């Protein structure tokens, strides 16, 4: 049986990748996906703990997170579409109408 | 887990708001395309009014704090006080929105539905007694507000604001969620009370990291420095009634959940005190937040953006209250509650004046546009002056009592005197930029011609906010009494 | 008795009433505003008969915010009563003086002045530190508006500078007030801002020092004491005449009044520590203010700097902290209100006619405006401190008091430990007597004497009936204060004696090592026992007494 | 006795002043003049009446009164005596004399003014001021305490200011007035300080109480080193006197004060106000006499002034300037008198001088009146026949001032010189021949006085007219309103001296000294006693000197300016120029005092106010705030990913700092060295921190740097070690926080002094 630490470390790595994606990528859609990755990393952590603790509520929580992530993705995509309609670009670098 | 109907009655206000939100959404779907949506605003106000009215019996019922729904939701006066504060913010924003949306031609009924749904999320948030509920509340609230921020579709600023808010917000949500996962994993429970009682937690660094991630996520919601950078952009870009809603209600909800989680889940001394305890972290955040918020606001020529930074600074003052709560104890919650109420009223009012001032898609946010307002629209200028003075903490306004009450509690521990002095120094800086607006309105010659929007709703909102600000400043006794009664949390 | 509440709030009520009248009715606004101010003056005069100087009279005590122990508590004693009357006296005069010169936003102007009046009166009579602070800030905003709306060219800069300077101190003060409030709660478990309660709170020397510095910074900026004075010239130059009159006549007095009423009696050990330094700052202010006044070309700036010097005298007297010094400080506060108020009114008269305040634009005015010359001369000489006019008794007492300040300080530690002799300091201060004549007569000569060469000055009309009405009360007051100050001293002196006695009692009861916040026993009038205790403290300098009978 | 309404004496002129100043412009000119004169006349009548009462009252009798009941200024002291200053008046033999002089001479000058100022548009103002002056001067002399005197003292200064600048449309007139006031204020500064010091010592300022035994005792206490209170206080008061009475170095205002109308010069700058300093010293002679040093200073200053001013007087051309310097010089004589202890003689000279100098000024006024305002004596001449009354009275005054027997000046000046000659008080700091030196200087001054007065006399009345002949044609004798006072004053100048005939001439005929004796006797200094022969010698000597001066003047100026006079001036060009330019004192003051002060003031204003406070401190702090704001703008770039970085950095910082804080905080340590033993105390957990469970206690390990290696980790924060060798050692403390597994270390070098010797027991 794979020890729970391994899942946790994997989740942490995924989370870190997500973070890097958010910080480094310029395309709004990819950033959005990176955020989803972070959410899923958190989810994975939850499931790992749930498995280790033999606790079903963890899994319920994970489902909840999936649902929320879906909603978030929907809203996020809508916003990206809104941006695209205004700017014809989804490049985050160009979103500097407001600063300082 | 049993389902008790009696418990349902305790969350009637929440149900009213949530169902009301859905109702408005449906009604919007069935109403004509070009028809006026003013009646939806009225309906929204009615729903909020009903919810407020329902809070009155709830206040009595919450005399003995307890948790319901298997411990997921707390029933206490703390949450009721905050809920009403949120209603005030939401109600006034709705009043503003009616005229604003019509004037700038993006009138659509979902707006009100989203306000109601966001409000519902906030209500969940301030009552949440469980990490899961917190996450849910935050997401419900945030998603609604993201959409509201981007609701002015023709405005490039609006969609840019929504994008930024959304990206940073969901990033913070992810961090929060990760923190929740870690805390849950190490303590084995999501219930705040049980986390607070859990024996193992303080010895486990993973748990501690989890707590800090949660704190980071919440610090984002209250826009504490350095988690604040989204706020100026989002506040500036969002339609002004939405900005008002964010500044007032989102902040109240954020602080509500922060207070609860710190006290119930992380309230034990080993987590509170010491160099790494949250009281110290909050103190550092408070200093950073106040100072940076105020200093950045100094240089803003866009009044709306200036108020956004001022809102950041006010989060800093509130963090002083959080520190005091760590050091002094439960007493410090009274001032936090009072401050949130006072600040909500004032900030909605001041953003309201900004909303009132623009017309025909032109928001007139530059300070030069405000020159000579005192001569043209004395009443509005007077209202703005009162509200700004309240934000600056000049006596006989709500903001003054808020600060006074807050600093009083902080001073009860001698160690916090420097923090209070920093806060006071910051008030001084803030007065400079608040007075800049007053100066422009009264002392400068009339600038560009203005045609502010005409709406009874907006007028009513401004009158209510201004009168409320003065009332809280002149006779704050009743509000302070209520806030004092509301300090007890479900434990 | 609610007379005091009526006096305090009447202007505010008047201001609210003016709101109800349409803005176009300018004459009505002027008339009603003036009538209200005049009525307030006459009502305030009623405070004097039957006044028991050494205790609170016509006390108003209404609960305001019960939860925080805030009471709307007002009261007046021998110290504050004349300051209230000075306020109510100058306000109608200031209104009358701007009858013509202010034509812009008359309604707002009158409202601003009336709110300002309420703020000022309230701050003088507040007996609850919270209420005091509220009034203190309430008068800030109208003054800011007064400078900013009806002021001169650089009004924005001046008004912001005024507000920020003042706020620096007042924010520190509110922290100290809150600190006292919390410590008082520690000691008694009662939340209270009541001055009489907080006054009896004994703090450790360190706490006293910090609290005193916080209070003193607020008051010293308001005074303004060197080097916190640079807001004053700007504010004065830009303010309209009425604003300058009120600013110099009343507002500056809050600094010294605050020191006398709050900062000094509450923190005896801090006073003992800081008084020498404040004394030196005061003396620097006297010399510095006078010298700088001398090289001004703008008349208003000159008078503004003269205020720095005059208020330096007041602080000097306060820091001497003996009967002479404090009595003198009080008299000088009144006298400065009259004379400098008069000077600003006079400059206002000139400005109204010539729209300039530059010294070199004038000259030889005496030839065309004899009546004006007379009143201008009188107020100038009153400001110089000529005996028989208002300035003299106060300055005389102050110098006399500061000359002997060591006698009072003798029993206390740290005083003048760095070797400066109070007589030398007082002597340096007395050079202000010379310098005062130098710059004021310089000004008078430049404006009034010499050949009337400037064609613009040849046809200046003399004072109108209204203007004479403005000046007559000022002149009468100047003579009254100079010739028969006993009217004022009879009330001031017992109150000051009482304050000093309370201070000494508190100083004698200094906290020991095992310090916890605690309260002094309740006291009333200086009793026989406390008097003997004082006698013992200063026994080293027993002089044959001069019993000229008591004065009430 | 106190029923006599003394207060009316000053109040009557003050009322006259009030009427004329308030309503004079609407009254007929005759009425204005009448009011002015009547007020003073009534005061004079009252004064004479009071004087008569006083005479009946016996030697120590006084009249007292008060303007009002109770105190004028007072302050209660909790410790020490309280301050009480009444508004009382004191009419004794000294002030009585003064009041008579003031009211009588004052009335004559008022009368004279009615004609002299006839055509002036500011007549009401003029009489108002003149009455005001009289009232103030009366308060000055009648005051029963220093503060009341000070009221008059300042009041006369004010009137002097107003009257010098009476014709204010000329810049220099106004300037002269201001100069007078300010120089007087410098004196007043000394006066005030002296007053404060007296109060400090005695707690009273009333003359009668100051003279009481306990006050006198207190005044003799040492104040500064060996100086007593009395010495310092009287020196300070003397500064006041030099200001008011135009002595060196504060005399500078008096010559300029001639800018005022001539009767004003007569009244204020000759007869009354300028003598206030002398009066004050006489009034307080018992205090001044406590320290002989003070007296010596006064006499020396008086002598120096007398000579100095006389030299300047020799060269001046405007007649009023000559008279002004003469006044300064004569005041110097009076100070010699009060300084050498011949107080009575000083006051006597004050009285005689009041008459003849007032007369001289009025005479000069009459001359100028005749010559359309011409002042320069070198442009006059030959007026003797045109203005006989003026000429003869002028001659009487000149004889009086020159000190020719039997004119009044002879007696008063002689008494002073005799006093100086007899002055042999052994004063530390002064040579024992001081008295003689003063006498000699006085004699020189007397010679010069006689010379310059008769120079003026002959230049005006002798020879031929040297000015515009047209003016001469219009020259005429003045109207009776002017000549009557001239005659009256001449009579006074001629005869007053008979009140003070010296002992050597007729025994017990010195009525004046006898009159004043009860007031002045209480002083320490005694009147000089010289043998009759010596006194006769001195008188002859003085008369000879005076005659010599007159003779010299006659030889040089009797028929216009003789070539010899010009040659002398040309022969000593430098000296003449310096003296003619009044020793450049005005310029020196301007250069040394006024300019530097103004420069300093400007520096204060521009640099301290403008630069340091406003720019550097005020704006500087704003700038700092602004810079922070700019820094914040860098991060707020609009790039959303930077915002995300903010969140990451914030969260990371919270975690990182929290994790490291405890360990880092715990490592710093203190070392106590006792011989070869050291004890190391690490700071450990901060006091605010709550105790941790067992398994999370901090672990400390100590390395003492002497090769013994690092010790084992231990839970105690205290480490002890014994060194075997002395020298520098580096101690390192390492801390590990097991909760986070974070570590920190701290090192410090200490010097180990070595193993202590047995029995010294170095370890504590």
mmCIF file with all atom_site columns, C-alpha atoms in Angstrom, chain C residues 51-177:
data_model
loop_
_atom_site.group_PDB
_atom_site.id
_atom_site.type_symbol
_atom_site.label_atom_id
_atom_site.label_alt_id
_atom_site.label_comp_id
_atom_site.label_asym_id
_atom_site.label_entity_id
_atom_site.label_seq_id
_atom_site.pdbx_PDB_ins_code
_atom_site.Cartn_x
_atom_site.Cartn_y
_atom_site.Cartn_z
_atom_site.occupancy
_atom_site.B_iso_or_equiv
_atom_site.pdbx_formal_charge
_atom_site.auth_seq_id
_atom_site.auth_comp_id
_atom_site.auth_asym_id
_atom_site.auth_atom_id
_atom_site.pdbx_PDB_model_num
ATOM 1   C CA . UNK C 1 51  ? -20.270 82.907 39.789 1.00 0.00 ? 51  UNK C CA 1
ATOM 2   C CA . UNK C 1 52  ? -18.304 81.019 42.405 1.00 0.00 ? 52  UNK C CA 1
ATOM 3   C CA . UNK C 1 53  ? -14.919 81.143 40.774 1.00 0.00 ? 53  UNK C CA 1
ATOM 4   C CA . UNK C 1 54  ? -13.279 78.141 42.364 1.00 0.00 ? 54  UNK C CA 1
ATOM 5   C CA . UNK C 1 55  ? -15.887 75.580 41.466 1.00 0.00 ? 55  UNK C CA 1
ATOM 6   C CA . UNK C 1 56  ? -18.008 74.501 38.551 1.00 0.00 ? 56  UNK C CA 1
ATOM 7   C CA . UNK C 1 57  ? -20.977 76.719 37.963 1.00 0.00 ? 57  UNK C CA 1
ATOM 8   C CA . UNK C 1 58  ? -24.180 76.064 36.070 1.00 0.00 ? 58  UNK C CA 1
ATOM 9   C CA . UNK C 1 59  ? -23.152 72.487 35.519 1.00 0.00 ? 59  UNK C CA 1
ATOM 10  C CA . UNK C 1 60  ? -24.921 70.551 32.814 1.00 0.00 ? 60  UNK C CA 1
ATOM 11  C CA . UNK C 1 61  ? -24.607 66.812 33.083 1.00 0.00 ? 61  UNK C CA 1
ATOM 12  C CA . UNK C 1 62  ? -26.504 64.732 30.572 1.00 0.00 ? 62  UNK C CA 1
ATOM 13  C CA . UNK C 1 63  ? -25.697 61.142 29.816 1.00 0.00 ? 63  UNK C CA 1
ATOM 14  C CA . UNK C 1 64  ? -24.662 60.897 26.211 1.00 0.00 ? 64  UNK C CA 1
ATOM 15  C CA . UNK C 1 65  ? -23.327 57.438 25.541 1.00 0.00 ? 65  UNK C CA 1
ATOM 16  C CA . UNK C 1 66  ? -24.031 55.419 28.616 1.00 0.00 ? 66  UNK C CA 1
ATOM 17  C CA . UNK C 1 67  ? -22.232 52.356 27.373 1.00 0.00 ? 67  UNK C CA 1
ATOM 18  C CA . UNK C 1 68  ? -18.951 54.227 27.230 1.00 0.00 ? 68  UNK C CA 1
ATOM 19  C CA . UNK C 1 69  ? -19.528 56.439 30.244 1.00 0.00 ? 69  UNK C CA 1
ATOM 20  C CA . UNK C 1 70  ? -19.676 59.581 28.149 1.00 0.00 ? 70  UNK C CA 1
ATOM 21  C CA . UNK C 1 71  ? -21.529 62.474 29.685 1.00 0.00 ? 71  UNK C CA 1
ATOM 22  C CA . UNK C 1 72  ? -22.394 65.740 28.074 1.00 0.00 ? 72  UNK C CA 1
ATOM 23  C CA . UNK C 1 73  ? -21.000 67.612 31.016 1.00 0.00 ? 73  UNK C CA 1
ATOM 24  C CA . UNK C 1 74  ? -20.422 71.322 30.920 1.00 0.00 ? 74  UNK C CA 1
ATOM 25  C CA . UNK C 1 75  ? -19.494 73.745 33.622 1.00 0.00 ? 75  UNK C CA 1
ATOM 26  C CA . UNK C 1 76  ? -17.811 77.040 33.975 1.00 0.00 ? 76  UNK C CA 1
ATOM 27  C CA . UNK C 1 77  ? -15.438 78.437 36.542 1.00 0.00 ? 77  UNK C CA 1
ATOM 28  C CA . UNK C 1 78  ? -13.401 81.566 36.951 1.00 0.00 ? 78  UNK C CA 1
ATOM 29  C CA . UNK C 1 79  ? -10.893 80.433 34.379 1.00 0.00 ? 79  UNK C CA 1
ATOM 30  C CA . UNK C 1 80  ? -13.250 79.586 31.582 1.00 0.00 ? 80  UNK C CA 1
ATOM 31  C CA . UNK C 1 81  ? -15.967 82.152 32.099 1.00 0.00 ? 81  UNK C CA 1
ATOM 32  C CA . UNK C 1 82  ? -14.093 85.049 30.567 1.00 0.00 ? 82  UNK C CA 1
ATOM 33  C CA . UNK C 1 83  ? -12.816 82.964 27.738 1.00 0.00 ? 83  UNK C CA 1
ATOM 34  C CA . UNK C 1 84  ? -16.415 82.109 26.935 1.00 0.00 ? 84  UNK C CA 1
ATOM 35  C CA . UNK C 1 85  ? -17.313 85.757 27.077 1.00 0.00 ? 85  UNK C CA 1
ATOM 36  C CA . UNK C 1 86  ? -14.332 86.636 24.926 1.00 0.00 ? 86  UNK C CA 1
ATOM 37  C CA . UNK C 1 87  ? -15.650 84.206 22.359 1.00 0.00 ? 87  UNK C CA 1
ATOM 38  C CA . UNK C 1 88  ? -19.177 85.501 22.432 1.00 0.00 ? 88  UNK C CA 1
ATOM 39  C CA . UNK C 1 89  ? -17.841 89.047 22.458 1.00 0.00 ? 89  UNK C CA 1
ATOM 40  C CA . UNK C 1 90  ? -15.666 88.693 19.408 1.00 0.00 ? 90  UNK C CA 1
ATOM 41  C CA . UNK C 1 91  ? -18.144 86.729 17.351 1.00 0.00 ? 91  UNK C CA 1
ATOM 42  C CA . UNK C 1 92  ? -20.722 89.486 16.729 1.00 0.00 ? 92  UNK C CA 1
ATOM 43  C CA . UNK C 1 93  ? -17.869 91.884 16.140 1.00 0.00 ? 93  UNK C CA 1
ATOM 44  C CA . UNK C 1 94  ? -16.339 89.570 13.599 1.00 0.00 ? 94  UNK C CA 1
ATOM 45  C CA . UNK C 1 95  ? -19.701 89.217 11.894 1.00 0.00 ? 95  UNK C CA 1
ATOM 46  C CA . UNK C 1 96  ? -20.212 92.936 11.840 1.00 0.00 ? 96  UNK C CA 1
ATOM 47  C CA . UNK C 1 97  ? -16.767 93.479 10.419 1.00 0.00 ? 97  UNK C CA 1
ATOM 48  C CA . UNK C 1 98  ? -17.474 91.259 7.460  1.00 0.00 ? 98  UNK C CA 1
ATOM 49  C CA . UNK C 1 99  ? -20.866 92.752 6.716  1.00 0.00 ? 99  UNK C CA 1
ATOM 50  C CA . UNK C 1 100 ? -19.588 94.186 3.468  1.00 0.00 ? 100 UNK C CA 1
ATOM 51  C CA . UNK C 1 101 ? -16.474 92.259 2.694  1.00 0.00 ? 101 UNK C CA 1
ATOM 52  C CA . UNK C 1 102 ? -18.110 88.876 2.508  1.00 0.00 ? 102 UNK C CA 1
ATOM 53  C CA . UNK C 1 103 ? -20.595 88.713 -0.332 1.00 0.00 ? 103 UNK C CA 1
ATOM 54  C CA . UNK C 1 104 ? -20.047 85.133 -1.365 1.00 0.00 ? 104 UNK C CA 1
ATOM 55  C CA . UNK C 1 105 ? -22.200 82.371 0.125  1.00 0.00 ? 105 UNK C CA 1
ATOM 56  C CA . UNK C 1 106 ? -23.503 84.489 2.936  1.00 0.00 ? 106 UNK C CA 1
ATOM 57  C CA . UNK C 1 107 ? -25.712 81.811 4.377  1.00 0.00 ? 107 UNK C CA 1
ATOM 58  C CA . UNK C 1 108 ? -22.893 79.291 4.547  1.00 0.00 ? 108 UNK C CA 1
ATOM 59  C CA . UNK C 1 109 ? -20.665 81.957 6.007  1.00 0.00 ? 109 UNK C CA 1
ATOM 60  C CA . UNK C 1 110 ? -22.997 82.715 8.862  1.00 0.00 ? 110 UNK C CA 1
ATOM 61  C CA . UNK C 1 111 ? -23.653 79.041 9.490  1.00 0.00 ? 111 UNK C CA 1
ATOM 62  C CA . UNK C 1 112 ? -19.941 78.329 9.579  1.00 0.00 ? 112 UNK C CA 1
ATOM 63  C CA . UNK C 1 113 ? -19.327 81.117 12.037 1.00 0.00 ? 113 UNK C CA 1
ATOM 64  C CA . UNK C 1 114 ? -22.163 80.018 14.293 1.00 0.00 ? 114 UNK C CA 1
ATOM 65  C CA . UNK C 1 115 ? -21.053 76.396 14.344 1.00 0.00 ? 115 UNK C CA 1
ATOM 66  C CA . UNK C 1 116 ? -17.566 77.597 15.049 1.00 0.00 ? 116 UNK C CA 1
ATOM 67  C CA . UNK C 1 117 ? -18.897 79.573 17.976 1.00 0.00 ? 117 UNK C CA 1
ATOM 68  C CA . UNK C 1 118 ? -20.618 76.575 19.457 1.00 0.00 ? 118 UNK C CA 1
ATOM 69  C CA . UNK C 1 119 ? -17.442 74.574 19.061 1.00 0.00 ? 119 UNK C CA 1
ATOM 70  C CA . UNK C 1 120 ? -15.372 77.187 20.795 1.00 0.00 ? 120 UNK C CA 1
ATOM 71  C CA . UNK C 1 121 ? -17.738 77.794 23.675 1.00 0.00 ? 121 UNK C CA 1
ATOM 72  C CA . UNK C 1 122 ? -18.206 74.090 24.114 1.00 0.00 ? 122 UNK C CA 1
ATOM 73  C CA . UNK C 1 123 ? -14.512 73.404 24.262 1.00 0.00 ? 123 UNK C CA 1
ATOM 74  C CA . UNK C 1 124 ? -14.076 76.059 26.925 1.00 0.00 ? 124 UNK C CA 1
ATOM 75  C CA . UNK C 1 125 ? -16.787 74.689 29.150 1.00 0.00 ? 125 UNK C CA 1
ATOM 76  C CA . UNK C 1 126 ? -16.536 70.964 28.553 1.00 0.00 ? 126 UNK C CA 1
ATOM 77  C CA . UNK C 1 127 ? -15.922 69.012 31.723 1.00 0.00 ? 127 UNK C CA 1
ATOM 78  C CA . UNK C 1 128 ? -15.854 65.662 30.065 1.00 0.00 ? 128 UNK C CA 1
ATOM 79  C CA . UNK C 1 129 ? -12.691 65.004 28.140 1.00 0.00 ? 129 UNK C CA 1
ATOM 80  C CA . UNK C 1 130 ? -14.581 63.301 25.388 1.00 0.00 ? 130 UNK C CA 1
ATOM 81  C CA . UNK C 1 131 ? -16.910 66.238 25.009 1.00 0.00 ? 131 UNK C CA 1
ATOM 82  C CA . UNK C 1 132 ? -13.904 68.506 25.069 1.00 0.00 ? 132 UNK C CA 1
ATOM 83  C CA . UNK C 1 133 ? -12.309 66.597 22.256 1.00 0.00 ? 133 UNK C CA 1
ATOM 84  C CA . UNK C 1 134 ? -15.485 66.621 20.250 1.00 0.00 ? 134 UNK C CA 1
ATOM 85  C CA . UNK C 1 135 ? -15.823 70.377 20.526 1.00 0.00 ? 135 UNK C CA 1
ATOM 86  C CA . UNK C 1 136 ? -12.130 70.757 19.855 1.00 0.00 ? 136 UNK C CA 1
ATOM 87  C CA . UNK C 1 137 ? -12.562 69.020 16.546 1.00 0.00 ? 137 UNK C CA 1
ATOM 88  C CA . UNK C 1 138 ? -15.889 70.635 15.802 1.00 0.00 ? 138 UNK C CA 1
ATOM 89  C CA . UNK C 1 139 ? -14.262 74.027 15.676 1.00 0.00 ? 139 UNK C CA 1
ATOM 90  C CA . UNK C 1 140 ? -11.551 72.726 13.417 1.00 0.00 ? 140 UNK C CA 1
ATOM 91  C CA . UNK C 1 141 ? -13.746 72.084 10.418 1.00 0.00 ? 141 UNK C CA 1
ATOM 92  C CA . UNK C 1 142 ? -15.543 75.450 10.297 1.00 0.00 ? 142 UNK C CA 1
ATOM 93  C CA . UNK C 1 143 ? -12.226 77.223 10.603 1.00 0.00 ? 143 UNK C CA 1
ATOM 94  C CA . UNK C 1 144 ? -10.912 75.114 7.778  1.00 0.00 ? 144 UNK C CA 1
ATOM 95  C CA . UNK C 1 145 ? -13.889 76.048 5.662  1.00 0.00 ? 145 UNK C CA 1
ATOM 96  C CA . UNK C 1 146 ? -13.602 79.676 6.658  1.00 0.00 ? 146 UNK C CA 1
ATOM 97  C CA . UNK C 1 147 ? -10.041 79.843 5.422  1.00 0.00 ? 147 UNK C CA 1
ATOM 98  C CA . UNK C 1 148 ? -10.646 77.630 2.439  1.00 0.00 ? 148 UNK C CA 1
ATOM 99  C CA . UNK C 1 149 ? -13.833 79.197 1.066  1.00 0.00 ? 149 UNK C CA 1
ATOM 100 C CA . UNK C 1 150 ? -13.575 82.832 2.010  1.00 0.00 ? 150 UNK C CA 1
ATOM 101 C CA . UNK C 1 151 ? -9.818  83.051 2.110  1.00 0.00 ? 151 UNK C CA 1
ATOM 102 C CA . UNK C 1 152 ? -7.166  84.582 -0.096 1.00 0.00 ? 152 UNK C CA 1
ATOM 103 C CA . UNK C 1 153 ? -5.166  83.252 -3.007 1.00 0.00 ? 153 UNK C CA 1
ATOM 104 C CA . UNK C 1 154 ? -3.235  80.512 -1.262 1.00 0.00 ? 154 UNK C CA 1
ATOM 105 C CA . UNK C 1 155 ? -6.183  79.481 0.807  1.00 0.00 ? 155 UNK C CA 1
ATOM 106 C CA . UNK C 1 156 ? -6.072  75.812 -0.082 1.00 0.00 ? 156 UNK C CA 1
ATOM 107 C CA . UNK C 1 157 ? -2.502  75.410 1.044  1.00 0.00 ? 157 UNK C CA 1
ATOM 108 C CA . UNK C 1 158 ? -3.132  77.382 4.192  1.00 0.00 ? 158 UNK C CA 1
ATOM 109 C CA . UNK C 1 159 ? -6.316  75.586 5.147  1.00 0.00 ? 159 UNK C CA 1
ATOM 110 C CA . UNK C 1 160 ? -4.867  72.119 4.676  1.00 0.00 ? 160 UNK C CA 1
ATOM 111 C CA . UNK C 1 161 ? -1.760  73.110 6.576  1.00 0.00 ? 161 UNK C CA 1
ATOM 112 C CA . UNK C 1 162 ? -3.909  74.411 9.386  1.00 0.00 ? 162 UNK C CA 1
ATOM 113 C CA . UNK C 1 163 ? -5.934  71.248 9.615  1.00 0.00 ? 163 UNK C CA 1
ATOM 114 C CA . UNK C 1 164 ? -3.038  68.853 9.390  1.00 0.00 ? 164 UNK C CA 1
ATOM 115 C CA . UNK C 1 165 ? -0.926  70.687 11.928 1.00 0.00 ? 165 UNK C CA 1
ATOM 116 C CA . UNK C 1 166 ? -3.807  70.793 14.346 1.00 0.00 ? 166 UNK C CA 1
ATOM 117 C CA . UNK C 1 167 ? -4.736  67.209 13.759 1.00 0.00 ? 167 UNK C CA 1
ATOM 118 C CA . UNK C 1 168 ? -1.231  65.966 14.518 1.00 0.00 ? 168 UNK C CA 1
ATOM 119 C CA . UNK C 1 169 ? -1.576  67.147 18.044 1.00 0.00 ? 169 UNK C CA 1
ATOM 120 C CA . UNK C 1 170 ? -5.202  66.420 18.555 1.00 0.00 ? 170 UNK C CA 1
ATOM 121 C CA . UNK C 1 171 ? -4.869  62.825 17.446 1.00 0.00 ? 171 UNK C CA 1
ATOM 122 C CA . UNK C 1 172 ? -2.099  62.270 19.938 1.00 0.00 ? 172 UNK C CA 1
ATOM 123 C CA . UNK C 1 173 ? -4.292  63.910 22.509 1.00 0.00 ? 173 UNK C CA 1
ATOM 124 C CA . UNK C 1 174 ? -7.181  61.571 21.888 1.00 0.00 ? 174 UNK C CA 1
ATOM 125 C CA . UNK C 1 175 ? -4.847  58.623 22.392 1.00 0.00 ? 175 UNK C CA 1
ATOM 126 C CA . UNK C 1 176 ? -3.797  60.074 25.726 1.00 0.00 ? 176 UNK C CA 1
ATOM 127 C CA . UNK C 1 177 ? -7.399  60.750 26.657 1.00 0.00 ? 177 UNK C CA 1
#
